[in-house]
CSV table of C-alpha atoms and ligand atoms in Angstrom, one decimal:
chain,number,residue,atom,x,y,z
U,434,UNK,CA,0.0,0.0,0.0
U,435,UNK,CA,1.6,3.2,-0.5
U,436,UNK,CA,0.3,7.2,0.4
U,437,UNK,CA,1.7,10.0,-1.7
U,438,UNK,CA,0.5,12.7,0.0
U,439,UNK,CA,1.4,13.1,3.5
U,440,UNK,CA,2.5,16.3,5.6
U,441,UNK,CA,4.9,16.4,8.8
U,442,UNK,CA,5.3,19.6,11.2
U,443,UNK,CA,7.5,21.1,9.0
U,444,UNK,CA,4.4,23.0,7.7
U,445,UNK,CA,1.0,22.1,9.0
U,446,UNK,CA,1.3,18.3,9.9
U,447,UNK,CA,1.3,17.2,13.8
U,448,UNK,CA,4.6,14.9,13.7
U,449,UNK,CA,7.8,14.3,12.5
U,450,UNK,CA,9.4,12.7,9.7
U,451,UNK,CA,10.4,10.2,12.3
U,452,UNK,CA,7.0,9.5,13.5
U,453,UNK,CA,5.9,9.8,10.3
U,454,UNK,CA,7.9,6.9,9.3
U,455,UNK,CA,7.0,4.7,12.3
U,456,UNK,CA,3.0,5.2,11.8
U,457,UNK,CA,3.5,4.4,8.0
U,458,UNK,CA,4.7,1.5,9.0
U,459,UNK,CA,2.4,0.4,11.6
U,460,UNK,CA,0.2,0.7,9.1
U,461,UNK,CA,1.8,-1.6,6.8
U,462,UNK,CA,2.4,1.1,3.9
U,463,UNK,CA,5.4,0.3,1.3
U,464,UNK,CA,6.2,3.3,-0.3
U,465,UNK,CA,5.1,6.9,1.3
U,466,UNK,CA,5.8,10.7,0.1
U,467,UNK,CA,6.3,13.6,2.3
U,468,UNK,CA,4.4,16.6,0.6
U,469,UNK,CA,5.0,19.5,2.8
U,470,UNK,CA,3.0,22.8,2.2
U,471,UNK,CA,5.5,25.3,-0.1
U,472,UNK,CA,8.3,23.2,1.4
U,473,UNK,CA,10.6,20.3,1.7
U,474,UNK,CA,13.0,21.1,4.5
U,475,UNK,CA,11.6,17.9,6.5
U,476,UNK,CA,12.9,15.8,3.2
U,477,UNK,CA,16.8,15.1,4.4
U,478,UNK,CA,15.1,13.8,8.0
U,479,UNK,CA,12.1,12.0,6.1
U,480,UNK,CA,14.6,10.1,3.7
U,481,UNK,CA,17.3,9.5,6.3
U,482,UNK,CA,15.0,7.6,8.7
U,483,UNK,CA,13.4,5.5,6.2
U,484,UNK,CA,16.7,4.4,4.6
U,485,UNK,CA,17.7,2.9,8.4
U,486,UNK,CA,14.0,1.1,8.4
U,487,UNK,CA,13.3,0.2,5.1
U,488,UNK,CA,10.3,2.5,3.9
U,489,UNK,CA,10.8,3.6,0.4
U,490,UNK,CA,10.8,7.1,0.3
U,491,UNK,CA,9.8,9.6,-2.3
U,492,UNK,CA,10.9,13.6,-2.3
U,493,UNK,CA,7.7,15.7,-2.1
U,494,UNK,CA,6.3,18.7,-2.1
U,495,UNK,CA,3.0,20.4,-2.2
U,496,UNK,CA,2.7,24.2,-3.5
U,497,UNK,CA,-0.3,26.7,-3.2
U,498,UNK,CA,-0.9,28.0,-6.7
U,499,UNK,CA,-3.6,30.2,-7.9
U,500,UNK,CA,-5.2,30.0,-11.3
U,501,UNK,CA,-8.5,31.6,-13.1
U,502,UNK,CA,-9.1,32.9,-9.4
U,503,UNK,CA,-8.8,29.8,-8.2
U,504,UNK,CA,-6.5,28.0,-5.7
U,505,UNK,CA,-5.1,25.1,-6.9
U,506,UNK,CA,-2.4,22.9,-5.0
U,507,UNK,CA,0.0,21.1,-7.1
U,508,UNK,CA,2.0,18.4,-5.4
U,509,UNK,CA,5.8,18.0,-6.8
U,510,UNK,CA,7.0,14.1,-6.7
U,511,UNK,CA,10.5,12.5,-7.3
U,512,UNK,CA,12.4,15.7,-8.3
U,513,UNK,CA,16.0,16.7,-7.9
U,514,UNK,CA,15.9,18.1,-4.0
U,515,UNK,CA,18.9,20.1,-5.0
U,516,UNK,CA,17.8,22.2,-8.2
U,517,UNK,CA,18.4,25.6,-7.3
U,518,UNK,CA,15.3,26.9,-8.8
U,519,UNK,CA,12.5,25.4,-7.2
U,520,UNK,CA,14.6,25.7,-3.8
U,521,UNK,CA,14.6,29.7,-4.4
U,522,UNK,CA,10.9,29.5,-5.1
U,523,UNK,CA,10.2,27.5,-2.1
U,524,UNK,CA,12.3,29.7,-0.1
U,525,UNK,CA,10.8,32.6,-1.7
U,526,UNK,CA,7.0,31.6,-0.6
U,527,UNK,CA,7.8,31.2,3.0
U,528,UNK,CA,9.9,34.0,3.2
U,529,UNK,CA,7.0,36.2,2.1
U,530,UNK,CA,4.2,34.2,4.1
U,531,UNK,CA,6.0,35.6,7.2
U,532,UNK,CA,4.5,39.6,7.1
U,533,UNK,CA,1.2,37.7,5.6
U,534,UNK,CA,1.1,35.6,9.5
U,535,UNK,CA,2.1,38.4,11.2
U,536,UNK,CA,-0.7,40.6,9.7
U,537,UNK,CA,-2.9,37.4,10.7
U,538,UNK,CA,-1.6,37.5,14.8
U,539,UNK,CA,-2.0,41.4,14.4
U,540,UNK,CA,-5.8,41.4,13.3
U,541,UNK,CA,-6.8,38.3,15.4
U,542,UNK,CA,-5.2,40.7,18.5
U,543,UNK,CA,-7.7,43.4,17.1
U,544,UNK,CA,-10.5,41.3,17.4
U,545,UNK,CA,-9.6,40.9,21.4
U,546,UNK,CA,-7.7,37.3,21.2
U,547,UNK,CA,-5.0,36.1,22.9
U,548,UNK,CA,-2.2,35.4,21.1
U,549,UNK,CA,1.3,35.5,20.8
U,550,UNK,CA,3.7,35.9,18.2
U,551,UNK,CA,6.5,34.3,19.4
U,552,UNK,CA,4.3,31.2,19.9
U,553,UNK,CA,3.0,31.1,16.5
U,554,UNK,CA,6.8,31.0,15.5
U,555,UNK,CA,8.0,28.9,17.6
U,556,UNK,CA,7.7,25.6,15.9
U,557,UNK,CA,9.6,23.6,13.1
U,558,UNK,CA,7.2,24.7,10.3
U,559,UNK,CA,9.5,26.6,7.7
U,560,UNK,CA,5.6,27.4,6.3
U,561,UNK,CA,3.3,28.4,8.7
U,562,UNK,CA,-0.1,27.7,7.9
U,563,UNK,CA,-3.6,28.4,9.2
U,564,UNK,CA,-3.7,25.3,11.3
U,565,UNK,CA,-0.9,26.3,13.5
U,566,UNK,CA,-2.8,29.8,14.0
U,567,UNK,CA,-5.4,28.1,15.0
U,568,UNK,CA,-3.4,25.7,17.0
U,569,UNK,CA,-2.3,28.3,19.4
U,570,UNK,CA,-4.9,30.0,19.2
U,571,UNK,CA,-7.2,27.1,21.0
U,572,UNK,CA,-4.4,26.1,23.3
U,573,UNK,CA,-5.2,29.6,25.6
U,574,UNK,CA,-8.1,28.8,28.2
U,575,UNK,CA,-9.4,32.1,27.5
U,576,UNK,CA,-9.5,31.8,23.8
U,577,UNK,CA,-10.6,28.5,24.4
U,578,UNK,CA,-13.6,30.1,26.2
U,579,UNK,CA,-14.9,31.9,23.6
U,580,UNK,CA,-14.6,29.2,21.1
U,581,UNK,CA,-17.0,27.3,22.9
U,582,UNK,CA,-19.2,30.0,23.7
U,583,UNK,CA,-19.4,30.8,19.4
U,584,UNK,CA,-19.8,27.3,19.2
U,585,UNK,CA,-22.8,26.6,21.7
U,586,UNK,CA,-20.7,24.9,23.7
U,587,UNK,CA,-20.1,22.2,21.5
U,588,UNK,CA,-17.0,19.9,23.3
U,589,UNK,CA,-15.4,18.8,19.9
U,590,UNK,CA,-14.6,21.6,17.7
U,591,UNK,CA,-12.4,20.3,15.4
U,592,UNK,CA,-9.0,23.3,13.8
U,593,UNK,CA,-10.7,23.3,10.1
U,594,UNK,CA,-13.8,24.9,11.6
U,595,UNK,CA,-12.0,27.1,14.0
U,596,UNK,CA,-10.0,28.5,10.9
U,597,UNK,CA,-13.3,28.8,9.2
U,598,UNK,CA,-14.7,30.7,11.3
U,599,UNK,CA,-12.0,33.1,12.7
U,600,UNK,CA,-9.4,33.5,10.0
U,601,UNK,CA,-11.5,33.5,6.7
U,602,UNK,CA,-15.0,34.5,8.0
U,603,UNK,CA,-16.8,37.1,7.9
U,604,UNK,CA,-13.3,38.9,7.2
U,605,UNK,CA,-10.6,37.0,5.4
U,606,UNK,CA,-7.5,37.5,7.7
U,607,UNK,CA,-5.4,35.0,6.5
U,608,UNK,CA,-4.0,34.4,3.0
U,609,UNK,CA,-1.5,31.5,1.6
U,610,UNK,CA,1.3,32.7,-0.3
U,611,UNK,CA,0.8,31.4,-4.0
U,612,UNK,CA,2.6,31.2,-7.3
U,613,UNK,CA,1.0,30.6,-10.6
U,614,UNK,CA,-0.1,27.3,-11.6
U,615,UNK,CA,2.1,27.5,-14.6
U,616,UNK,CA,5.2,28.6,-12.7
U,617,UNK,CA,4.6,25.5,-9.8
U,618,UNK,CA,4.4,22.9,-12.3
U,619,UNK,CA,7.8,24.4,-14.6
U,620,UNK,CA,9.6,24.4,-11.3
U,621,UNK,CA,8.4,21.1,-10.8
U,622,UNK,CA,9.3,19.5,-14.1
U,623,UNK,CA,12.2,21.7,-14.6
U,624,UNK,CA,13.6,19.6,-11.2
U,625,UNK,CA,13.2,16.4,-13.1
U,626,UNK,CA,9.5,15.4,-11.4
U,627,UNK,CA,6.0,15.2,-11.8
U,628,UNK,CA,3.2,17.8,-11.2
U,629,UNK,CA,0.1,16.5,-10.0
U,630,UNK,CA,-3.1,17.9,-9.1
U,631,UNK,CA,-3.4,17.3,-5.4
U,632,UNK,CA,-7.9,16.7,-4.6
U,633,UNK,CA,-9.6,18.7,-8.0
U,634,UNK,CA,-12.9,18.0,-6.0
U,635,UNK,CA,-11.6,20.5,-3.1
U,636,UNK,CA,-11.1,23.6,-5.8
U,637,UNK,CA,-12.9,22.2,-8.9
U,638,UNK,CA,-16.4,21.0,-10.0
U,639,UNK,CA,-17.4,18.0,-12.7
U,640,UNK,CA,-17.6,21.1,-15.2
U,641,UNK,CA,-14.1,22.5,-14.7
U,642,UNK,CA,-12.8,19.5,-17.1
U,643,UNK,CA,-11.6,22.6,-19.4
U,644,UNK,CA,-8.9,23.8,-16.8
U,645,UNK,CA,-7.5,20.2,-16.2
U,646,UNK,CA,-6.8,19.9,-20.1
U,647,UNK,CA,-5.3,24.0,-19.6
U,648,UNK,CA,-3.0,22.3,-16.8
U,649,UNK,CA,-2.2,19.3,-19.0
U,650,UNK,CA,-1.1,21.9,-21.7
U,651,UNK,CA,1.2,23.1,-19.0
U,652,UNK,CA,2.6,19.9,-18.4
U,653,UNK,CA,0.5,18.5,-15.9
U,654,UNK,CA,1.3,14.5,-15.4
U,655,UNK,CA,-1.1,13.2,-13.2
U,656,UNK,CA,-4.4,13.8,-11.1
U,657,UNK,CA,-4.7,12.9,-7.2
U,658,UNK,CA,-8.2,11.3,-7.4
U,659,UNK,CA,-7.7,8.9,-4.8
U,660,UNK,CA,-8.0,11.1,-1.8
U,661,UNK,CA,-9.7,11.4,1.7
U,662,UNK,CA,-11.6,14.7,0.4
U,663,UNK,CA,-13.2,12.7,-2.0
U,664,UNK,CA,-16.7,11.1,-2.5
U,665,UNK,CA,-16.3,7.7,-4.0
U,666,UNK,CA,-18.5,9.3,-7.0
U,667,UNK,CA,-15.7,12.2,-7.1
U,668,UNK,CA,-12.7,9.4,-7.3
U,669,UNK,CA,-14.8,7.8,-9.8
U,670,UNK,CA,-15.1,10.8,-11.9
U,671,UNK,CA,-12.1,12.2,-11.1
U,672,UNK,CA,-10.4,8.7,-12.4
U,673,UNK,CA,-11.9,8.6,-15.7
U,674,UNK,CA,-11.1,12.2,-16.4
U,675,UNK,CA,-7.4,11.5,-16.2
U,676,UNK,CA,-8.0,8.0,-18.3
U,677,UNK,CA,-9.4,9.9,-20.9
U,678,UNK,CA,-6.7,13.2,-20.4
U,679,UNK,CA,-4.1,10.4,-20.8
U,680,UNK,CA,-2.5,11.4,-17.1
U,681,UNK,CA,-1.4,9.6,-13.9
U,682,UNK,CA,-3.8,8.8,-11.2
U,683,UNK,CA,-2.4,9.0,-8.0
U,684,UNK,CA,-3.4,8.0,-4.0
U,685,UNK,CA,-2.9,10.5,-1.3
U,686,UNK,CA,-4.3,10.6,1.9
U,687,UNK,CA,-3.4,14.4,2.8
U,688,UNK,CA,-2.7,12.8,6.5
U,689,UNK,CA,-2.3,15.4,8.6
U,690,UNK,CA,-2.2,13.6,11.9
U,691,UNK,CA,-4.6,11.9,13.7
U,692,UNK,CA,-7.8,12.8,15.2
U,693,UNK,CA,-7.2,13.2,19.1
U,694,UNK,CA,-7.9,10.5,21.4
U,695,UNK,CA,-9.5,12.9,23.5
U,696,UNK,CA,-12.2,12.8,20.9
U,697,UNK,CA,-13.5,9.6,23.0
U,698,UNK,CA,-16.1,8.8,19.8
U,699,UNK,CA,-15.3,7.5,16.5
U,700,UNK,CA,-13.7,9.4,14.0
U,701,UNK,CA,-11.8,8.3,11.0
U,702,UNK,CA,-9.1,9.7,10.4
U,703,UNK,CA,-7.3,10.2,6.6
U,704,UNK,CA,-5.1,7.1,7.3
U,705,UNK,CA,-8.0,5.0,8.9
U,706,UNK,CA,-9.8,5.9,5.7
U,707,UNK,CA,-7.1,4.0,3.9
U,708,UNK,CA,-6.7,1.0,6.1
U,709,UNK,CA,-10.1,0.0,5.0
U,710,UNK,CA,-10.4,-3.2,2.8
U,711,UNK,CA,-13.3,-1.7,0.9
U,712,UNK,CA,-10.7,0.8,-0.2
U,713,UNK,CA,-8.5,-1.2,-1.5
U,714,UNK,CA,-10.8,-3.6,-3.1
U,715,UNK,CA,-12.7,-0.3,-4.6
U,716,UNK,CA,-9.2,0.7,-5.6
U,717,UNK,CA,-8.2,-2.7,-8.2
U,718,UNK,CA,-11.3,-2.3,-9.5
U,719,UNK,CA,-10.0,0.5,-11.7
V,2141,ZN,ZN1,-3.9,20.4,-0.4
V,2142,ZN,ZN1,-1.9,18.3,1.6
């Protein structure tokens, strides 16, 4: 079994490329890809500790693009970790994502919550995403307060809907730093790897078949439509659109980390999600 889309806390993921590693293979997976947001800084660790315990390792990478005012995330796989190019780029994105999360802390403060700067910075992320926001912002017992209180005192309140609601609703405060569609999947291919488009059904609808041919134009190899964001009618459809665009189909998970055993109820994770047998029965099929 192998997962092609994974993420570690060198951007948004809870664990490291070592724990990473180690949960792969309690899970039993073969072959697993680290695909850090506009990064790959957790690569050297990820590849180093896989070596020693025998997980096959492939160099990753997932970039925020926009196109046709769209976001798009392109995920980079088996490219040269050294080209110069796409490690300027990379570098370039998280360099300017820094004002963009500190323009984030500053307007969250202006709306009367507690948070700190140096705590959204300390961490290993090289990109800092809305998910570690969010992270410290819940881990203040104030904060926390009025999280529940907006939330009718729900217990569970999982980060995606505490980013929903405080960093991108009603006012947008938080922004990705993005390069062009085009420009991600050059850099990509320039490196010597393959672009793919990481979950269409997250940005795209069954109409937007035009813009995956666009992206094939670019150079696009492959389409992620085995994913946890999809329905089985979106990996279905997403499937036969790359079978009849003549592109890759690949399986990612998107694993973030798993749900917290706090949560004392049943929730599947992305990776339980994958364990299942229906899933890989589902998955020979096509
Ligand atoms: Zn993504
Ligand atoms: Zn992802």
């Amino acid at each position: 079994m192998i997962d092609l889309h994974i993420h570690s806390y060198y951007s948004d993921g809870v664990y490291s490329p070592k724990e990473l590693v180690q949960c792969a293979q309690e899970l039993g997976l073969s072959t697993v890809c680290l695909t850090d947001h506009n990064g790959i800084d957790g690569l050297d660790e990820f590849f180093s500790i896989s070596k020693e315990r025998g997980l096959k390792a492939i160099p990753g990478v997932e970039i925020y693009t926009h196109y046709k005012d769209r976001q798009l995330h392109i995920l980079g796989y088996d490219f040269d970790t050294k080209n110069k190019a796409l490690n300027k780029a990379l570098k370039k994105l998280q360099k300017t994502h820094i004002p963009q999360v500190q323009q984030t802390i500053k307007a969250l403060q202006e709306h009367g919550w507690n948070i700190d700067e140096k705590k959204v910075f300390d961490t290993k992320a090289t990109y800092i995403g809305s998910a570690t926001i969010a992270g410290v912002l819940k881990k203040d017992s104030q904060n926390w307060e009025r999280i529940q209180k907006d939330f009718k005192n729900r217990k569970i309140i999982p980060i995606t809907e505490i980013i929903g609601k405080y960093l991108f609703k009603p006012k947008q405060i938080y922004f990705e730093s993005e390069i062009a569609v085009k420009k991600a999947i050059q850099l990509i291919k320039n490196a010597g790897g393959k672009a793919v488009l990481a979950h269409p059904g997250q940005h795209l609808s069954w109409e937007d078949e035009d813009i995956i041919a666009e992206l094939k134009q670019m150079g696009l190899d492959g389409i992620e439509a085995v994913t946890s964001h999809h329905s089985w009618q979106e990996i279905e459809h997403w499937q036969i659109v790359a079978k009849e665009l003549d592109v890759m189909i690949t399986v990612g998970s998107d694993f973030h980390g798993y749900v917290p055993k706090e949560w004392d109820f049943v929730i599947r994770g992305p990776w339980d999600y994958f364990k299942t047998s229906d899933f890989e029965i589902s998955f020979n099929e096509h």
